[in-house]
Coordinates of C-alpha atoms and ligand atoms in Angstrom, one line a residue:
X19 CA 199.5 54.3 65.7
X20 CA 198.3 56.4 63.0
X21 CA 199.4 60.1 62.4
X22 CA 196.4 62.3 60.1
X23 CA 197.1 66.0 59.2
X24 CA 194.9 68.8 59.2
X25 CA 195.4 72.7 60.2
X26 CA 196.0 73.3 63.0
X27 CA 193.8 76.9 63.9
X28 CA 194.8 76.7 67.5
X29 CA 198.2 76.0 68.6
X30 CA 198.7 73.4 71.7
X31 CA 198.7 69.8 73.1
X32 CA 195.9 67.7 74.2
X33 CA 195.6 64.2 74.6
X34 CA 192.9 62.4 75.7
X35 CA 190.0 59.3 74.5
X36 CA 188.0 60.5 70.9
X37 CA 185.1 60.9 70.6
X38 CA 182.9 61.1 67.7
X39 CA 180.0 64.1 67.5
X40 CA 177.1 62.6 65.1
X41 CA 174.4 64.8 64.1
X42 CA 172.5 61.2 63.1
X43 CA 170.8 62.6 60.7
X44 CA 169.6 59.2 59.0
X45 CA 165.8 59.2 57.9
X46 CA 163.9 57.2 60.0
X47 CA 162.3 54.5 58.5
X48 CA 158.8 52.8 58.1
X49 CA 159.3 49.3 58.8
X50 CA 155.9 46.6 59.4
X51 CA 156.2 44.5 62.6
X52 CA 154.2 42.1 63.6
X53 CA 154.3 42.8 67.6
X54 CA 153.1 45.6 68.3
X55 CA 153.2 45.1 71.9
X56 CA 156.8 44.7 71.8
X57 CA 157.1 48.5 70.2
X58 CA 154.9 50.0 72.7
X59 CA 156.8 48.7 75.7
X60 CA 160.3 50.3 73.3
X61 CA 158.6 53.5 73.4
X62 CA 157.8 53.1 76.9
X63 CA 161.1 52.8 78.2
X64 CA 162.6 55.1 75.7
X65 CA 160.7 57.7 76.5
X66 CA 161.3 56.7 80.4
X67 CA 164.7 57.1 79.5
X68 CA 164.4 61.0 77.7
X69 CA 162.5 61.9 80.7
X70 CA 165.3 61.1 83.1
X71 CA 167.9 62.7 81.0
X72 CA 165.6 66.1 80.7
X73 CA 165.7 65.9 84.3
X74 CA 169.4 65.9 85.0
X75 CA 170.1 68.3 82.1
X76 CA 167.6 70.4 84.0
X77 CA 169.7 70.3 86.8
X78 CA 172.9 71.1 85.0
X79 CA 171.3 74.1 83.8
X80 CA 170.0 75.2 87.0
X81 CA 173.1 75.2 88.5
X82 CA 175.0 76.4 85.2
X83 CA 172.8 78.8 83.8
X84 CA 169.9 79.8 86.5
X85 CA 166.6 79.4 86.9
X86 CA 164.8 81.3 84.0
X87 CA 167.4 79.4 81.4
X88 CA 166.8 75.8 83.1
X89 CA 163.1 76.2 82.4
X90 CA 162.7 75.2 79.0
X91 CA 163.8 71.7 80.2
X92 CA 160.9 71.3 82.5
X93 CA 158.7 72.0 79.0
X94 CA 160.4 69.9 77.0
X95 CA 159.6 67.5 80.0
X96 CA 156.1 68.2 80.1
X97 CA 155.6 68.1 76.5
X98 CA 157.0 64.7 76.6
X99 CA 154.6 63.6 79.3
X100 CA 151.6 64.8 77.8
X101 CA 148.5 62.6 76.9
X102 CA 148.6 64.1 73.1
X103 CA 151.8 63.1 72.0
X104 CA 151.9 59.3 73.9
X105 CA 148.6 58.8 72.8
X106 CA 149.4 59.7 68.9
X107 CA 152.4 57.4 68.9
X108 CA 150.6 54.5 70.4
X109 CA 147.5 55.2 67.9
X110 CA 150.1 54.9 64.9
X111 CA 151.9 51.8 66.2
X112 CA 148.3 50.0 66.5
X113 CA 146.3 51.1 63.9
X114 CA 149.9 50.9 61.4
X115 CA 151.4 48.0 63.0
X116 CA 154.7 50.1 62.4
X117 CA 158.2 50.2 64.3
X118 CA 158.3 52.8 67.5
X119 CA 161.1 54.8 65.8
X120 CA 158.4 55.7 62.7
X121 CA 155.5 56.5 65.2
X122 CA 157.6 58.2 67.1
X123 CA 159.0 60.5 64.2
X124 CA 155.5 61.4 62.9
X125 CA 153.9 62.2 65.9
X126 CA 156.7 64.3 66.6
X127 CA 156.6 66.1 62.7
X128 CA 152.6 66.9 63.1
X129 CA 152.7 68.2 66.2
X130 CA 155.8 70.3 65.5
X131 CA 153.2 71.2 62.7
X132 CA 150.4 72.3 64.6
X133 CA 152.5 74.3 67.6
X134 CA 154.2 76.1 64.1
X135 CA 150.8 77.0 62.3
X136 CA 149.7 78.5 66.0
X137 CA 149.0 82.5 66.3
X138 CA 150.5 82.9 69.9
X139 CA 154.1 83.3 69.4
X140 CA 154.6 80.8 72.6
X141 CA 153.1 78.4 71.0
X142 CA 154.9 79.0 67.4
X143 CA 157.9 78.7 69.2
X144 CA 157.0 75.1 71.3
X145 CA 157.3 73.2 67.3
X146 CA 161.7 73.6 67.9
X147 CA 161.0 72.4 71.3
X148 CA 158.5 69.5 69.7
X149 CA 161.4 68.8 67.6
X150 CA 163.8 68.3 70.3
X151 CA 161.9 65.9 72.2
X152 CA 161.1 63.9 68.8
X153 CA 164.9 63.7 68.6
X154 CA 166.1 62.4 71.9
X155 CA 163.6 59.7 71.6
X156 CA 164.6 58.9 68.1
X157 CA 168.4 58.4 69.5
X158 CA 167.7 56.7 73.0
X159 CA 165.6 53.9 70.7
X160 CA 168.3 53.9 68.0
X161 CA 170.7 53.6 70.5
X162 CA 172.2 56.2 69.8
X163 CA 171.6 59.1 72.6
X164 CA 175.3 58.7 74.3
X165 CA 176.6 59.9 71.0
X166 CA 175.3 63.4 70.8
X167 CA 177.3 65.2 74.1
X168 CA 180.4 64.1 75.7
X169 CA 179.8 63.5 79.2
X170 CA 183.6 63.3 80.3
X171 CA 186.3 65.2 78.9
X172 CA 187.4 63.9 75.3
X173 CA 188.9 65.0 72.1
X174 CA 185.8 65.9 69.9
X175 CA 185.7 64.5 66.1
X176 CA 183.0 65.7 63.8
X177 CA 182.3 66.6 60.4
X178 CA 181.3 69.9 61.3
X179 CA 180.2 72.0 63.6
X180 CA 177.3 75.0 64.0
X181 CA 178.1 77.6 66.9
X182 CA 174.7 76.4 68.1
X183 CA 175.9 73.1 68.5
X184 CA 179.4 74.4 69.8
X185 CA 177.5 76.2 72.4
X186 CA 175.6 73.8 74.0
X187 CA 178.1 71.6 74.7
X188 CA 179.7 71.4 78.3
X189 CA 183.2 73.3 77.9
X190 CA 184.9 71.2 80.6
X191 CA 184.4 68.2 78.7
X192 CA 186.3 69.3 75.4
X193 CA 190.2 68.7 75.1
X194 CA 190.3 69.3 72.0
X195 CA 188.5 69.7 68.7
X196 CA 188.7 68.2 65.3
X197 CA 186.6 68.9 62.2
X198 CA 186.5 67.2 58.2
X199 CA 185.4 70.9 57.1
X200 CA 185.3 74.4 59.1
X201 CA 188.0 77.6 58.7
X202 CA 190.2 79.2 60.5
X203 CA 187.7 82.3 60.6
X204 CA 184.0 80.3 61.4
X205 CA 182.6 80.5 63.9
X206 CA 183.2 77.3 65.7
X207 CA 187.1 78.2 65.5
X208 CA 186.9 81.3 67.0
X209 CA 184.5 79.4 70.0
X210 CA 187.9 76.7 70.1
X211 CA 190.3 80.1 70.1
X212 CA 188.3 81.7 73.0
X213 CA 188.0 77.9 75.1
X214 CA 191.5 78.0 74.2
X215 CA 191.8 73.8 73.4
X216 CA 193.8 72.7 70.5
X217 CA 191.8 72.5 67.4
X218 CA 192.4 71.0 63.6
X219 CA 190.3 71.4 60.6
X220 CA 190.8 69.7 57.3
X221 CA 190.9 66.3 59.0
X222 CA 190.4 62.8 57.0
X223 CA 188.2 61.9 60.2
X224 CA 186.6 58.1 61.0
X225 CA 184.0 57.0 62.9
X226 CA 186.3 54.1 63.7
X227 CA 188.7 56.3 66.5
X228 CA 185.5 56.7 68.4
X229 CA 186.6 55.5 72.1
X230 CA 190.4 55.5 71.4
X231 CA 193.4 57.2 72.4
X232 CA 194.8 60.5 70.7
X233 CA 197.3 63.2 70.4
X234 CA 196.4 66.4 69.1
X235 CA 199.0 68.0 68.1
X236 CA 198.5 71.8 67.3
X237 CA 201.8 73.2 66.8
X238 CA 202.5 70.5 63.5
X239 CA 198.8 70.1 62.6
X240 CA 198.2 66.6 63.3
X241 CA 196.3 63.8 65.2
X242 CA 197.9 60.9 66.2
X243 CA 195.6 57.8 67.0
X244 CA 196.0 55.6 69.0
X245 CA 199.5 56.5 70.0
X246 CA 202.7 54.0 71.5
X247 CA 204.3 54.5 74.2
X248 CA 207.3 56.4 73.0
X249 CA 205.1 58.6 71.5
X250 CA 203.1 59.4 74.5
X251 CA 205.8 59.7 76.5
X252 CA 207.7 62.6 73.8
X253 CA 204.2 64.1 74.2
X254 CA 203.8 64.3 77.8
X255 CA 207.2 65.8 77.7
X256 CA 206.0 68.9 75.0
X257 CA 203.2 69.0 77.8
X258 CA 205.2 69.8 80.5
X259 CA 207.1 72.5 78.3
X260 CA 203.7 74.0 77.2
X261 CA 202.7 74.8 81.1
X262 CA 206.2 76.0 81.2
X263 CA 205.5 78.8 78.4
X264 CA 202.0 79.3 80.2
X265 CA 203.7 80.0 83.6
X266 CA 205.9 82.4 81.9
X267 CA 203.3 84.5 80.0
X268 CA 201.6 84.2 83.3
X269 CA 204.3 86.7 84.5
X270 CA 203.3 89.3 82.2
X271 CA 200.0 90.0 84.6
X272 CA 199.7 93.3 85.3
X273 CA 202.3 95.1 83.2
X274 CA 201.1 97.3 80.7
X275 CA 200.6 97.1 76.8
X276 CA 203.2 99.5 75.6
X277 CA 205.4 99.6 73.3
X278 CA 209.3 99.9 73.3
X279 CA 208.8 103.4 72.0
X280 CA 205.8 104.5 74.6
X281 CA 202.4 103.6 72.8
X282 CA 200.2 102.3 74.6
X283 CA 197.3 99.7 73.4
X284 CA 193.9 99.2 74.8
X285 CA 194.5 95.4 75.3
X286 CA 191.1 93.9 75.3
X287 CA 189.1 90.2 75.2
X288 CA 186.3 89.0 73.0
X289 CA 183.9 87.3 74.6
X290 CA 180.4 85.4 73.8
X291 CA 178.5 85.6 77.1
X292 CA 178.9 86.0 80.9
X293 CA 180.5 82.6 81.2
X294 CA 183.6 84.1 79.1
X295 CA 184.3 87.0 81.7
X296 CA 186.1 84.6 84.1
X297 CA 188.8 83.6 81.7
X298 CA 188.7 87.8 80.6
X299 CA 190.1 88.4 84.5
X300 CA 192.1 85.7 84.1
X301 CA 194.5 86.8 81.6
X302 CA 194.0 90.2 82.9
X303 CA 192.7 92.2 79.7
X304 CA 192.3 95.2 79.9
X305 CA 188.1 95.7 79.1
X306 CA 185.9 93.5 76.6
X307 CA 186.1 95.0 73.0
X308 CA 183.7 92.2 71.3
X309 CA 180.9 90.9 73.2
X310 CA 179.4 89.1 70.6
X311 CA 175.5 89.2 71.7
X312 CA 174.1 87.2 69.3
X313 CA 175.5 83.9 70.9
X314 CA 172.7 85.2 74.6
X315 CA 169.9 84.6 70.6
X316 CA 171.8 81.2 69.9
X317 CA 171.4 79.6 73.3
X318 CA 168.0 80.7 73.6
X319 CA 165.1 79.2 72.3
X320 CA 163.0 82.6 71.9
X321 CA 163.8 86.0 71.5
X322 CA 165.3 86.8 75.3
X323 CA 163.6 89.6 77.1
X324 CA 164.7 93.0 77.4
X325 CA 164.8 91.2 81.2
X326 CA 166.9 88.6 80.4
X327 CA 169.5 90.7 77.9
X328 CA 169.7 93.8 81.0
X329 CA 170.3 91.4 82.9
X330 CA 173.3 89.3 81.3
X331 CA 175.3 93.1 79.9
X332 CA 174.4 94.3 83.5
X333 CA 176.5 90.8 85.2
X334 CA 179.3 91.6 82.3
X335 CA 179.5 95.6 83.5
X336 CA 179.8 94.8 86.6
X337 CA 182.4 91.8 86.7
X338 CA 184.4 94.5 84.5
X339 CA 184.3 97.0 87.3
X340 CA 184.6 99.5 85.8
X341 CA 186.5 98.5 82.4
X342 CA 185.3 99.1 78.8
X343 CA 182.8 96.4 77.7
X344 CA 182.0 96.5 73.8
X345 CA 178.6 95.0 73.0
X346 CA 177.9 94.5 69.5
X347 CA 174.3 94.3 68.7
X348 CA 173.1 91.1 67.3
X349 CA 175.0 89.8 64.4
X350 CA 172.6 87.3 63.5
X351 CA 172.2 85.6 59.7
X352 CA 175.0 84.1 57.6
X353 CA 176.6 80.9 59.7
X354 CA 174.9 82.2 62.8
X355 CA 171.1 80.6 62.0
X356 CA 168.5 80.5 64.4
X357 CA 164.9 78.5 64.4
X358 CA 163.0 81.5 65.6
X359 CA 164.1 84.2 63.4
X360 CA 162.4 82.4 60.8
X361 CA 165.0 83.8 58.5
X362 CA 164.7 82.2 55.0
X363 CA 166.9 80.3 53.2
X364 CA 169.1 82.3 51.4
X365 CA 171.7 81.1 48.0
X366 CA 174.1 83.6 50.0
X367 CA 173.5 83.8 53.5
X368 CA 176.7 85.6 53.9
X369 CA 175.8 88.8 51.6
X370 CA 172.0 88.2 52.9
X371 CA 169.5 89.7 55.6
X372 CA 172.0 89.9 58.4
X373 CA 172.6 91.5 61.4
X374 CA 172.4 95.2 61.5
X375 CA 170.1 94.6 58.3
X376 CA 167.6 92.6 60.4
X377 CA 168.0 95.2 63.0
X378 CA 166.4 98.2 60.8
X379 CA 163.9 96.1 58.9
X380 CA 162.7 94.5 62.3
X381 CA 163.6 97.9 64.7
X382 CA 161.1 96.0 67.5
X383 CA 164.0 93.4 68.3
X384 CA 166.8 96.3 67.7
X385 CA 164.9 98.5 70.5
X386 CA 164.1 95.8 73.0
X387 CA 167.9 95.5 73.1
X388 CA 168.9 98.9 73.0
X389 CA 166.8 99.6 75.8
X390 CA 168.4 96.4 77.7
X391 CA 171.8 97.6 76.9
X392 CA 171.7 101.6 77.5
X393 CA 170.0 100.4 81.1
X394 CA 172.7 98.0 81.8
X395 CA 174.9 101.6 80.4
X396 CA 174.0 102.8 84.2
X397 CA 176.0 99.9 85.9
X398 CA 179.2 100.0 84.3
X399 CA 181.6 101.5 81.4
X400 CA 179.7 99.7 78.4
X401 CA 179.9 101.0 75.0
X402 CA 177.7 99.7 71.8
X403 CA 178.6 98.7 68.6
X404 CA 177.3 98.5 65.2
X405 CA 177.9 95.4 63.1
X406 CA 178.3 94.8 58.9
X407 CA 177.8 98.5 58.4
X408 CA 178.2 99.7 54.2
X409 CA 176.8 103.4 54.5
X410 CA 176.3 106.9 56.1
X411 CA 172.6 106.1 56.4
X412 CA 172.5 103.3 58.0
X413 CA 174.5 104.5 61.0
X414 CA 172.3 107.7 60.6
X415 CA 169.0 105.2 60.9
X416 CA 171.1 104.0 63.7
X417 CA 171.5 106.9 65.4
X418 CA 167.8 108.3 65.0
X419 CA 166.7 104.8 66.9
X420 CA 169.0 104.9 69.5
X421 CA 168.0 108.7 70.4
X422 CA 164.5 107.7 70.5
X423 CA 165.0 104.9 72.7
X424 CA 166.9 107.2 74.9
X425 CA 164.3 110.0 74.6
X426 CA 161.6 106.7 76.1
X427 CA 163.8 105.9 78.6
X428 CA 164.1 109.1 80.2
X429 CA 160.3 109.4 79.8
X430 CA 159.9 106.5 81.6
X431 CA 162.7 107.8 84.7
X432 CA 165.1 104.5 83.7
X433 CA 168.9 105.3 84.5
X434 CA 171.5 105.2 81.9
X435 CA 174.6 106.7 80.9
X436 CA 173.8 109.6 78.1
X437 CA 178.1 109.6 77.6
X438 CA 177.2 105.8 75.9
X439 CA 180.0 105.4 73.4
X440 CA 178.5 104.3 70.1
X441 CA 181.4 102.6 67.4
X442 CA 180.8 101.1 64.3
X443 CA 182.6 97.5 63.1
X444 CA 184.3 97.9 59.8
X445 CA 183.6 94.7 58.3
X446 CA 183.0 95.3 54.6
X447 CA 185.2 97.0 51.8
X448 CA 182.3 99.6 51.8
X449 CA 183.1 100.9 55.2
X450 CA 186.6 100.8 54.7
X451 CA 186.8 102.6 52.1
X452 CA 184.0 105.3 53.0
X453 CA 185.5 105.1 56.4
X454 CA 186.3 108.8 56.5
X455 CA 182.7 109.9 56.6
X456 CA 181.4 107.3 59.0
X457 CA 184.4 108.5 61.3
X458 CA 182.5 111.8 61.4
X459 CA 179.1 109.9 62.7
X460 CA 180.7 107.9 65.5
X461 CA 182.5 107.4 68.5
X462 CA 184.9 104.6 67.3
X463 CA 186.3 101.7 64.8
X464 CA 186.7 98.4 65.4
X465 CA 187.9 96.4 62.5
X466 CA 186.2 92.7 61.7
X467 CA 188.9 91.2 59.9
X468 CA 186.8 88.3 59.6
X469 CA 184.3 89.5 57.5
X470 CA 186.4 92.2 56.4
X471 CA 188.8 89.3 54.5
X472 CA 185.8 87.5 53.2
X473 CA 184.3 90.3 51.6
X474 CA 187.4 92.2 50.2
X475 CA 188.6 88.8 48.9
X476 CA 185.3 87.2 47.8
X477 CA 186.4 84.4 49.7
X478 CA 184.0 82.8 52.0
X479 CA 184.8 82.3 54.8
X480 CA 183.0 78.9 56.2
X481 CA 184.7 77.4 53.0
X482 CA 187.5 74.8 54.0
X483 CA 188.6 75.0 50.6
X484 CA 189.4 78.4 50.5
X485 CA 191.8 78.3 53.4
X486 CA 194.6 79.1 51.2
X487 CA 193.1 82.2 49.2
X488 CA 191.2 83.8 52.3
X489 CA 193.9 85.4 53.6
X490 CA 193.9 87.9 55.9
X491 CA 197.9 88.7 55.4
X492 CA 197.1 90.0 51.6
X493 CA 197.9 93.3 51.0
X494 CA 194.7 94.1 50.2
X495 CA 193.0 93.9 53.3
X496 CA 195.9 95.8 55.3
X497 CA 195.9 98.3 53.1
X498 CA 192.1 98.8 54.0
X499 CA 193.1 98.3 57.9
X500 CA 196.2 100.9 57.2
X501 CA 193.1 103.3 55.8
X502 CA 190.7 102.8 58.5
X503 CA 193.1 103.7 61.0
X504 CA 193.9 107.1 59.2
X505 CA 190.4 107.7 58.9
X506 CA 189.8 107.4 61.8
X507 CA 192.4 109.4 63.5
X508 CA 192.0 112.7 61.4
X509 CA 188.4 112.8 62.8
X510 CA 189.8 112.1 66.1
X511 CA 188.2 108.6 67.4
X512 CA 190.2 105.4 67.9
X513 CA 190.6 102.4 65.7
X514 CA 190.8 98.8 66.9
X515 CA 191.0 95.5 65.1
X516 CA 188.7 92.6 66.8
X517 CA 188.8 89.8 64.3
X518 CA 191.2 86.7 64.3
X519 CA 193.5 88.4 62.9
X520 CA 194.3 91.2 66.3
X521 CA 195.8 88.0 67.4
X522 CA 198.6 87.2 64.5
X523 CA 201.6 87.8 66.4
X524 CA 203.4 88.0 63.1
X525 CA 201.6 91.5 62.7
X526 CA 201.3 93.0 65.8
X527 CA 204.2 95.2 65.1
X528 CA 203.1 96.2 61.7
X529 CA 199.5 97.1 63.5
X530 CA 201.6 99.5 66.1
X531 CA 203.1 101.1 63.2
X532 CA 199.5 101.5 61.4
X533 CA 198.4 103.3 64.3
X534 CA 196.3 100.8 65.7
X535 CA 194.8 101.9 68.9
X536 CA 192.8 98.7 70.2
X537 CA 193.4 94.9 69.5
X538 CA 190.4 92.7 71.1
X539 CA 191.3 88.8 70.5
X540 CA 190.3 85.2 72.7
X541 CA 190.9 85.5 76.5
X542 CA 194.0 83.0 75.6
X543 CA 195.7 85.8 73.0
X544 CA 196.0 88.1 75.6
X545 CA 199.0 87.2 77.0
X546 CA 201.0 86.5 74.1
X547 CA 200.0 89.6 72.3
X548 CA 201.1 91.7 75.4
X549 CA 204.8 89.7 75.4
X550 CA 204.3 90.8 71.3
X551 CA 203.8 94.8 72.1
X552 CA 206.2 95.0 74.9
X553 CA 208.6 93.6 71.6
X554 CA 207.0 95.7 68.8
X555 CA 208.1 99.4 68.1
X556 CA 205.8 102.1 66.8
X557 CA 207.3 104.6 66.1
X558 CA 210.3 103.7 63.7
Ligands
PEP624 C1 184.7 89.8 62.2 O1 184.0 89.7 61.2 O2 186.0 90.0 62.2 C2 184.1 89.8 63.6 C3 184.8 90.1 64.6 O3 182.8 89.4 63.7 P1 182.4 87.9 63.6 O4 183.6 87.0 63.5 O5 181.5 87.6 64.7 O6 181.6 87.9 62.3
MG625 MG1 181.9 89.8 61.5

């Protein structure tokens, strides 16, 4: 038995078998053989293989994630079984006299090629799918494919992880997580914080626990591999006391968020799709404050349709019945990277062409969701928001967009609500501070104290080093959220906070006392943060 620490980013017990996430990013290489016959039969079954799985993750999806979704496993399926690309890798195995792995890799690299130097925009966007295909045939002939997605429920170990990684996995399989590098703000911890499963970052990790026994321990930081018996037996024991404190907080459904002094606080979930909504009802939040849209552009392999966006905000309005759903528009860039964007590669992706900035230099994207939002408007209580905002004249640019999207739709007899709230996130120093004239363009505030702490701290906030100086507690960064607030109230909108940081219970009171009208944190915050108000005072 062997305890490593880490930090811990969300609190809790799991124990369960490890296993260890490998991106396998080794360069295949080029190695002469001298049967060739025996390489061609590899392929043959490998690819038999990559076929078979495409078809059962094609039914997972179907069932999962519908129809239109499942699709783009029936073309990675066809792709696979087309004459082109099985032809190609048998012409470089003979005429080479090269391993399967090495035909297989360039036959994969030029057609990803030729689908990428296409006109048609389908086409462009086949060469990701090209390279998907490559890559499952790559790991079922390295032997390798198992290692790529849990396919029971385990305690995940990996170096890192991308959201677009974290997304695709199957969220009843993950206990727990545990990364070498990540922070507490990235992406991938606030995707542990909403799944609510114990998660440590900072971790020594080894390949070696793959397939053994662990105890994540969240509350002191640790794992514990391969664990005696004494120690799983103390374990199950802080287990059973966990449910306990969940069964308690479970008694808190239904009362209100309001203070011991009478204010009352718009108690809301952040969520990353229509899958999240479930575990919103279940910890009875009051409305959705962050609907983080971007993550319906991660999952997806193209730009989804105006279609396919209505359609998910529409599901979200309606499970809400009624209840405030915040949708930011698409906060794409930075950590959140995706193929089809063709975003370059930037020294600071961070400070770069991100997400409201895409938006105004690429309006055609910004409009076709718009449109699919302000229609979904019609079929619930949805309101908008704005994300990495610095000046008056971007929400101005904002605002002249969104009118003449309006000003189409009602050409066009489409149903929305006109009363749309519009907000802004105050996620840089520069809308903090100039937060008294934005106030005057928009409906209301909601604080990203993500961002917000990277920016006013020049701390970034994917670095695991920086853990210590990013810190969302300096005085600093309240004094901005303090401002905001003020702001925001003299020009008579509300101000809410929907970072990590709505969450820190040792703050809530100090946010009730700043005025703070909203706090929007993980499904598994709610509860917790409501025993926290019903503690707090406001008022003195
Ligand atoms: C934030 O920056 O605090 C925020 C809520 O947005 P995100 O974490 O998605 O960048
Ligand atoms: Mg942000």
């Amino acid at each position: 038995m062997t305890e490593y620490k880490g930090k811990a980013i969300v609190k809790g017990i799991a124990t369960g078998k490890v296993f260890f996430y490998s991106k396998d990013t080794e360069a295949v290489r080029r190695i002469k053989v001298s049967d060739t016959e025996a390489e061609k039969e590899r392929y043959a079954a490998a690819k038999e293989k990559a076929l078979f799985q495409l078809d059962e993750i094609y039914k997972k999806a179907l069932e999962e994630v519908g129809e239109e979704n499942a699709a783009i496993f029936e073309v990675h399926q066809m792709l696979l079984s087309d004459d082109d690309f099985n032809d190609s890798v048998i012409n470089v195995i003979d005429t080479e006299g090269v391993n399967a792995e090495y035909a297989v890799a360039r036959t994969g690299d030029n057609l990803a090629e030729v689908f990428a130097a296409m006109e048609d925009e389908y086409f462009k966007a086949r060469a990701a799918d090209m390279k998907d295909i490559t890559e499952r045939v790559l790991n079922v002939l390295k032997g390798s494919e198992s290692t790529n997605v849990p396919s029971e429920p385990v305690i995940l170990i990996a170096e890192d992880l991308a959201p677009s990684e974290t997304v695709q996995m199957d969220k009843n399989n993950l206990l727990a997580f545990v990364t070498r590098l990540g922070s507490s703000n990235s992406h991938t911890a606030i995707l542990a914080r909403n799944m609510d499963i114990p998660a440590l970052i900072g971790v020594e990790i080894s390949k070696d626990w793959n397939g053994k026994q662990a105890i994540i321990d969240g509350v002191r930081g640790v794992i514990i591999v391969d664990p005696d018996e004494a120690t799983v037996m103390e374990y199950n024991k802080k287990i059973a006391k966990q449910t306990e404190r969940k069964n308690l907080l479970n008694t808190l459904k239904g009362q209100e968020d309001v203070t011991l002094d009478g204010k009352h606080i718009k108690l809301y979930a952040n969520i990353g799709g229509v899958g999240d909504v479930a575990d919103v009802l279940k910890n009875d939040a009051k409305g959705i404050g962050l609907f983080r849209s971007e993550f319906l552009y991660l999952e997806s392999d193209d730009f989804p349709t105006e279609e396919q966006q209505f359609e998910a905000y529409k599901k979200v309005a309606q499970l809400m019945a009624g209840k405030k759903v915040i949708i930011r528009t698409l906060d794409i860039g930075a950590d959140k990277q995706v193929d089809y964007f063709n975003l370059d590669k930037e020294d600071n992706p961070a400070l770069g062409y991100r997400a409201i900035r895409i938006c105004l230099q690429q309006p055609e994207i910004f409009r076709t969701q718009l449109r699919a939002l302000l229609r979904a408007s019609a079929f619930g209580n949805i309101a908008i928001m704005y994300p990495m905002i610095i000046s008056e004249d971007e929400v101005l640019k904002i605002k002249e967009i969104s009118s003449s999207v309006k000003e189409e739709l009602k050409a066009e007899g489409i149903s929305f609500d006109e009363n749309t709230e519009e907000g802004i996130m105050i996620e840089t120093p520069a809308a903090a501070v100039i937060s008294d004239k934005l106030a005057k363009l928009v409906d209301f505030f909601s604080i990203g104290t993500n961002d917000l702490t990277q920016y006013t701290l020049a701390a970034d906030r994917q670095n695991a080093k920086l853990e210590a100086i990013a810190d969302p507690h300096h005085e600093a960064v309240l004094r901005l959220i303090e401002l905001v607030c003020k702001n925001a109230h003299e020009a008579g909108i509300w101000a809410g906070i929907c970072g990590e940081l709505g969450s820190d219970l040792e703050l809530t009171e100090r946010f009730m006392k700043m005025g703070v009208d909203e706090l929007s944190v993980s499904s598994s915050r709610i509860l917790p943060v409501r025993q926290k108000i019903r503690q707090s005072k406001a008022y003195s």
